[in-house]
Amino acid sequence: MTNNKLLSALCYFSIFFSPLLLPAIVYFVTDDHEVKGHAKRSLISHLIPVVLLIAGFILFSFSIISYESRMHTMLTGQFDFWGLAPFLFMIIYGLLFLIVVIWNVYQGVKVLK
């Protein structure tokens, strides 16, 4: 096994210990085209949950702004989008993060073979 394969796989496995830092460092430091491509792919896959988390923070902020009116509608038995949005976001984010982790592990193992 060469160092290039190990470094490429480590970029994918870094989702567990250093999601954005290691692939970015490897991308800018290495000269090997193949390792640079794997570092770029892993960096993009690590950015997807971060971007979604920022969008969720914005969604949660709008949800907090309408909190008082939401409580009134929940007490009367009516449900609106902003009342369910944080829960829907948590479910979608959890599923997407699980998919990204599985994809990164698969790609890391695939590079090592």
Short mmCIF file of N, CA and C in Angstrom, two decimals:
data_model
loop_
_atom_site.label_atom_id
_atom_site.label_comp_id
_atom_site.label_asym_id
_atom_site.label_seq_id
_atom_site.Cartn_x
_atom_site.Cartn_y
_atom_site.Cartn_z
N MET A 1 0.85 -1.18 0.00
CA MET A 1 0.00 0.00 0.00
C MET A 1 0.90 1.24 0.00
N THR A 2 0.58 2.17 -0.86
CA THR A 2 1.40 3.37 -0.96
C THR A 2 0.90 4.45 -0.02
N ASN A 3 1.75 5.42 0.18
CA ASN A 3 1.38 6.55 1.03
C ASN A 3 0.26 7.38 0.42
N ASN A 4 0.21 7.44 -0.91
CA ASN A 4 -0.84 8.20 -1.57
C ASN A 4 -2.22 7.62 -1.30
N LYS A 5 -2.32 6.30 -1.35
CA LYS A 5 -3.61 5.66 -1.06
C LYS A 5 -4.00 5.86 0.40
N LEU A 6 -3.03 5.74 1.28
CA LEU A 6 -3.30 5.92 2.69
C LEU A 6 -3.73 7.35 3.00
N LEU A 7 -3.08 8.31 2.39
CA LEU A 7 -3.44 9.72 2.59
C LEU A 7 -4.82 10.02 2.01
N SER A 8 -5.13 9.44 0.86
CA SER A 8 -6.46 9.64 0.25
C SER A 8 -7.55 9.04 1.13
N ALA A 9 -7.31 7.83 1.64
CA ALA A 9 -8.30 7.19 2.51
C ALA A 9 -8.44 7.96 3.82
N LEU A 10 -7.35 8.49 4.32
CA LEU A 10 -7.40 9.26 5.57
C LEU A 10 -8.24 10.52 5.42
N CYS A 11 -8.24 11.09 4.23
CA CYS A 11 -9.10 12.26 3.98
C CYS A 11 -10.57 11.89 4.14
N TYR A 12 -10.94 10.72 3.65
CA TYR A 12 -12.33 10.28 3.80
C TYR A 12 -12.65 9.90 5.25
N PHE A 13 -11.73 9.20 5.91
CA PHE A 13 -11.97 8.77 7.28
C PHE A 13 -11.91 9.92 8.28
N SER A 14 -11.43 11.07 7.84
CA SER A 14 -11.32 12.21 8.76
C SER A 14 -12.68 12.77 9.15
N ILE A 15 -13.76 12.25 8.60
CA ILE A 15 -15.10 12.67 9.01
C ILE A 15 -15.31 12.39 10.49
N PHE A 16 -14.55 11.45 11.05
CA PHE A 16 -14.71 11.08 12.44
C PHE A 16 -13.87 11.94 13.40
N PHE A 17 -12.78 12.54 12.92
CA PHE A 17 -11.92 13.26 13.85
C PHE A 17 -11.53 14.67 13.42
N SER A 18 -11.57 15.00 12.17
CA SER A 18 -11.20 16.34 11.71
C SER A 18 -11.85 16.62 10.36
N PRO A 19 -13.16 16.80 10.34
CA PRO A 19 -13.89 16.80 9.07
C PRO A 19 -13.43 17.80 8.02
N LEU A 20 -13.18 19.02 8.36
CA LEU A 20 -12.84 19.99 7.33
C LEU A 20 -11.35 20.30 7.28
N LEU A 21 -10.68 20.15 8.38
CA LEU A 21 -9.29 20.58 8.46
C LEU A 21 -8.34 19.68 7.67
N LEU A 22 -8.40 18.39 7.88
CA LEU A 22 -7.45 17.49 7.23
C LEU A 22 -7.59 17.48 5.70
N PRO A 23 -8.79 17.35 5.13
CA PRO A 23 -8.86 17.38 3.66
C PRO A 23 -8.39 18.71 3.06
N ALA A 24 -8.66 19.82 3.77
CA ALA A 24 -8.20 21.12 3.26
C ALA A 24 -6.68 21.21 3.28
N ILE A 25 -6.07 20.75 4.36
CA ILE A 25 -4.61 20.78 4.45
C ILE A 25 -4.00 19.89 3.38
N VAL A 26 -4.53 18.67 3.23
CA VAL A 26 -4.00 17.75 2.22
C VAL A 26 -4.18 18.32 0.83
N TYR A 27 -5.30 18.96 0.56
CA TYR A 27 -5.55 19.52 -0.76
C TYR A 27 -4.51 20.59 -1.12
N PHE A 28 -4.18 21.44 -0.16
CA PHE A 28 -3.25 22.52 -0.46
C PHE A 28 -1.78 22.11 -0.36
N VAL A 29 -1.47 21.04 0.35
CA VAL A 29 -0.07 20.66 0.56
C VAL A 29 0.43 19.66 -0.48
N THR A 30 -0.41 18.73 -0.89
CA THR A 30 0.07 17.65 -1.76
C THR A 30 0.22 18.11 -3.21
N ASP A 31 1.11 17.42 -3.89
CA ASP A 31 1.33 17.69 -5.32
C ASP A 31 0.73 16.60 -6.20
N ASP A 32 0.40 15.46 -5.61
CA ASP A 32 -0.14 14.34 -6.37
C ASP A 32 -1.56 14.65 -6.82
N HIS A 33 -1.83 14.47 -8.10
CA HIS A 33 -3.14 14.81 -8.67
C HIS A 33 -4.26 13.92 -8.11
N GLU A 34 -3.97 12.64 -7.95
CA GLU A 34 -5.00 11.71 -7.45
C GLU A 34 -5.36 12.00 -6.00
N VAL A 35 -4.37 12.25 -5.17
CA VAL A 35 -4.63 12.57 -3.76
C VAL A 35 -5.38 13.89 -3.65
N LYS A 36 -5.01 14.84 -4.48
CA LYS A 36 -5.69 16.14 -4.48
C LYS A 36 -7.16 15.98 -4.86
N GLY A 37 -7.45 15.10 -5.82
CA GLY A 37 -8.84 14.85 -6.21
C GLY A 37 -9.65 14.21 -5.09
N HIS A 38 -9.05 13.24 -4.39
CA HIS A 38 -9.74 12.62 -3.27
C HIS A 38 -9.94 13.60 -2.12
N ALA A 39 -8.94 14.44 -1.88
CA ALA A 39 -9.08 15.44 -0.82
C ALA A 39 -10.20 16.42 -1.15
N LYS A 40 -10.31 16.80 -2.40
CA LYS A 40 -11.37 17.72 -2.84
C LYS A 40 -12.75 17.07 -2.67
N ARG A 41 -12.87 15.81 -3.09
CA ARG A 41 -14.16 15.11 -2.95
C ARG A 41 -14.56 14.95 -1.49
N SER A 42 -13.59 14.61 -0.65
CA SER A 42 -13.91 14.43 0.77
C SER A 42 -14.23 15.77 1.42
N LEU A 43 -13.55 16.83 1.02
CA LEU A 43 -13.84 18.15 1.57
C LEU A 43 -15.26 18.59 1.21
N ILE A 44 -15.66 18.35 -0.02
CA ILE A 44 -17.01 18.70 -0.45
C ILE A 44 -18.04 17.88 0.32
N SER A 45 -17.77 16.59 0.50
CA SER A 45 -18.72 15.76 1.24
C SER A 45 -18.78 16.15 2.72
N HIS A 46 -17.70 16.69 3.26
CA HIS A 46 -17.72 17.16 4.64
C HIS A 46 -18.40 18.52 4.77
N LEU A 47 -18.42 19.29 3.68
CA LEU A 47 -19.07 20.61 3.71
C LEU A 47 -20.59 20.52 3.63
N ILE A 48 -21.11 19.46 3.06
CA ILE A 48 -22.56 19.33 2.89
C ILE A 48 -23.30 19.43 4.22
N PRO A 49 -22.93 18.68 5.26
CA PRO A 49 -23.64 18.83 6.54
C PRO A 49 -23.45 20.20 7.17
N VAL A 50 -22.30 20.83 6.95
CA VAL A 50 -22.06 22.15 7.53
C VAL A 50 -22.99 23.18 6.90
N VAL A 51 -23.12 23.13 5.58
CA VAL A 51 -24.01 24.06 4.89
C VAL A 51 -25.46 23.83 5.31
N LEU A 52 -25.84 22.57 5.43
CA LEU A 52 -27.19 22.25 5.87
C LEU A 52 -27.42 22.70 7.32
N LEU A 53 -26.40 22.61 8.14
CA LEU A 53 -26.51 23.06 9.53
C LEU A 53 -26.70 24.57 9.61
N ILE A 54 -26.02 25.32 8.75
CA ILE A 54 -26.22 26.78 8.71
C ILE A 54 -27.63 27.11 8.26
N ALA A 55 -28.12 26.39 7.25
CA ALA A 55 -29.50 26.60 6.80
C ALA A 55 -30.49 26.25 7.92
N GLY A 56 -30.20 25.20 8.67
CA GLY A 56 -31.05 24.83 9.80
C GLY A 56 -31.03 25.87 10.90
N PHE A 57 -29.89 26.49 11.13
CA PHE A 57 -29.80 27.56 12.13
C PHE A 57 -30.68 28.73 11.72
N ILE A 58 -30.66 29.07 10.45
CA ILE A 58 -31.52 30.15 9.96
C ILE A 58 -32.99 29.77 10.12
N LEU A 59 -33.33 28.54 9.78
CA LEU A 59 -34.69 28.05 9.93
C LEU A 59 -35.12 28.07 11.40
N PHE A 60 -34.23 27.63 12.27
CA PHE A 60 -34.52 27.63 13.70
C PHE A 60 -34.69 29.06 14.22
N SER A 61 -33.92 30.01 13.67
CA SER A 61 -34.06 31.41 14.08
C SER A 61 -35.44 31.94 13.73
N PHE A 62 -35.92 31.64 12.53
CA PHE A 62 -37.27 32.06 12.16
C PHE A 62 -38.32 31.36 13.03
N SER A 63 -38.04 30.16 13.43
CA SER A 63 -38.95 29.42 14.29
C SER A 63 -39.03 30.06 15.67
N ILE A 64 -37.92 30.52 16.18
CA ILE A 64 -37.90 31.18 17.49
C ILE A 64 -38.63 32.52 17.43
N ILE A 65 -38.48 33.23 16.32
CA ILE A 65 -39.13 34.53 16.18
C ILE A 65 -40.64 34.38 16.28
N SER A 66 -41.19 33.33 15.72
CA SER A 66 -42.63 33.13 15.74
C SER A 66 -43.07 32.22 16.89
N TYR A 67 -42.27 32.12 17.95
CA TYR A 67 -42.53 31.17 19.03
C TYR A 67 -43.83 31.49 19.77
N GLU A 68 -44.08 32.75 20.08
CA GLU A 68 -45.28 33.10 20.86
C GLU A 68 -46.56 32.79 20.09
N SER A 69 -46.62 33.15 18.84
CA SER A 69 -47.81 32.84 18.06
C SER A 69 -47.94 31.34 17.83
N ARG A 70 -46.82 30.65 17.77
CA ARG A 70 -46.85 29.21 17.60
C ARG A 70 -47.44 28.52 18.81
N MET A 71 -47.06 28.96 19.99
CA MET A 71 -47.60 28.36 21.22
C MET A 71 -49.11 28.55 21.28
N HIS A 72 -49.58 29.70 20.86
CA HIS A 72 -51.02 29.94 20.86
C HIS A 72 -51.73 28.99 19.90
N THR A 73 -51.17 28.79 18.72
CA THR A 73 -51.82 27.90 17.76
C THR A 73 -51.73 26.44 18.20
N MET A 74 -50.68 26.06 18.91
CA MET A 74 -50.56 24.68 19.39
C MET A 74 -51.58 24.41 20.50
N LEU A 75 -51.83 25.40 21.33
CA LEU A 75 -52.81 25.23 22.41
C LEU A 75 -54.22 25.10 21.86
N THR A 76 -54.48 25.71 20.74
CA THR A 76 -55.80 25.62 20.13
C THR A 76 -55.93 24.40 19.23
N GLY A 77 -54.86 23.63 19.06
CA GLY A 77 -54.93 22.41 18.27
C GLY A 77 -54.56 22.59 16.81
N GLN A 78 -54.11 23.77 16.43
CA GLN A 78 -53.71 24.02 15.05
C GLN A 78 -52.19 23.87 14.94
N PHE A 79 -51.74 23.32 13.85
CA PHE A 79 -50.32 23.18 13.63
C PHE A 79 -49.93 23.96 12.39
N ASP A 80 -48.79 24.60 12.45
CA ASP A 80 -48.29 25.33 11.30
C ASP A 80 -46.90 24.81 10.93
N PHE A 81 -46.39 25.29 9.84
CA PHE A 81 -45.09 24.83 9.35
C PHE A 81 -43.97 25.13 10.33
N TRP A 82 -43.97 26.33 10.90
CA TRP A 82 -42.87 26.73 11.78
C TRP A 82 -42.84 25.91 13.06
N GLY A 83 -43.96 25.35 13.44
CA GLY A 83 -43.98 24.50 14.62
C GLY A 83 -43.30 23.16 14.38
N LEU A 84 -43.42 22.66 13.17
CA LEU A 84 -42.83 21.36 12.84
C LEU A 84 -41.47 21.46 12.16
N ALA A 85 -41.10 22.64 11.71
CA ALA A 85 -39.87 22.81 10.94
C ALA A 85 -38.62 22.35 11.69
N PRO A 86 -38.42 22.69 12.96
CA PRO A 86 -37.20 22.21 13.63
C PRO A 86 -37.13 20.69 13.72
N PHE A 87 -38.25 20.04 13.95
CA PHE A 87 -38.26 18.59 14.05
C PHE A 87 -38.00 17.94 12.69
N LEU A 88 -38.61 18.50 11.65
CA LEU A 88 -38.36 17.98 10.30
C LEU A 88 -36.90 18.17 9.91
N PHE A 89 -36.35 19.32 10.28
CA PHE A 89 -34.94 19.58 9.97
C PHE A 89 -34.03 18.58 10.69
N MET A 90 -34.31 18.30 11.95
CA MET A 90 -33.47 17.36 12.69
C MET A 90 -33.49 15.97 12.06
N ILE A 91 -34.65 15.55 11.60
CA ILE A 91 -34.76 14.24 10.95
C ILE A 91 -34.00 14.23 9.63
N ILE A 92 -34.19 15.26 8.81
CA ILE A 92 -33.51 15.33 7.52
C ILE A 92 -32.00 15.45 7.71
N TYR A 93 -31.58 16.28 8.67
CA TYR A 93 -30.14 16.45 8.91
C TYR A 93 -29.51 15.15 9.41
N GLY A 94 -30.19 14.46 10.29
CA GLY A 94 -29.66 13.20 10.80
C GLY A 94 -29.50 12.16 9.71
N LEU A 95 -30.50 12.05 8.84
CA LEU A 95 -30.42 11.10 7.73
C LEU A 95 -29.31 11.47 6.75
N LEU A 96 -29.22 12.76 6.42
CA LEU A 96 -28.18 13.19 5.49
C LEU A 96 -26.79 12.98 6.09
N PHE A 97 -26.62 13.27 7.36
CA PHE A 97 -25.32 13.07 7.99
C PHE A 97 -24.95 11.59 8.01
N LEU A 98 -25.91 10.73 8.27
CA LEU A 98 -25.66 9.30 8.24
C LEU A 98 -25.24 8.84 6.85
N ILE A 99 -25.91 9.35 5.83
CA ILE A 99 -25.56 9.02 4.45
C ILE A 99 -24.15 9.49 4.11
N VAL A 100 -23.81 10.71 4.54
CA VAL A 100 -22.47 11.24 4.26
C VAL A 100 -21.40 10.42 4.97
N VAL A 101 -21.64 10.01 6.20
CA VAL A 101 -20.67 9.18 6.93
C VAL A 101 -20.49 7.83 6.24
N ILE A 102 -21.58 7.20 5.86
CA ILE A 102 -21.50 5.91 5.17
C ILE A 102 -20.76 6.06 3.84
N TRP A 103 -21.05 7.12 3.10
CA TRP A 103 -20.39 7.35 1.82
C TRP A 103 -18.89 7.55 2.01
N ASN A 104 -18.50 8.31 3.02
CA ASN A 104 -17.08 8.55 3.27
C ASN A 104 -16.36 7.27 3.67
N VAL A 105 -16.97 6.46 4.51
CA VAL A 105 -16.35 5.19 4.89
C VAL A 105 -16.23 4.29 3.67
N TYR A 106 -17.26 4.22 2.85
CA TYR A 106 -17.22 3.41 1.64
C TYR A 106 -16.09 3.87 0.71
N GLN A 107 -16.00 5.17 0.49
CA GLN A 107 -14.96 5.69 -0.39
C GLN A 107 -13.56 5.44 0.18
N GLY A 108 -13.41 5.58 1.50
CA GLY A 108 -12.11 5.33 2.11
C GLY A 108 -11.70 3.88 1.97
N VAL A 109 -12.62 2.96 2.17
CA VAL A 109 -12.31 1.54 2.00
C VAL A 109 -12.03 1.23 0.53
N LYS A 110 -12.78 1.85 -0.35
CA LYS A 110 -12.59 1.63 -1.79
C LYS A 110 -11.20 2.10 -2.24
N VAL A 111 -10.73 3.20 -1.69
CA VAL A 111 -9.39 3.69 -2.04
C VAL A 111 -8.32 2.75 -1.52
N LEU A 112 -8.55 2.17 -0.34
CA LEU A 112 -7.54 1.27 0.23
C LEU A 112 -7.42 -0.05 -0.51
N LYS A 113 -8.44 -0.47 -1.23
CA LYS A 113 -8.39 -1.75 -1.95
C LYS A 113 -7.51 -1.68 -3.15
#
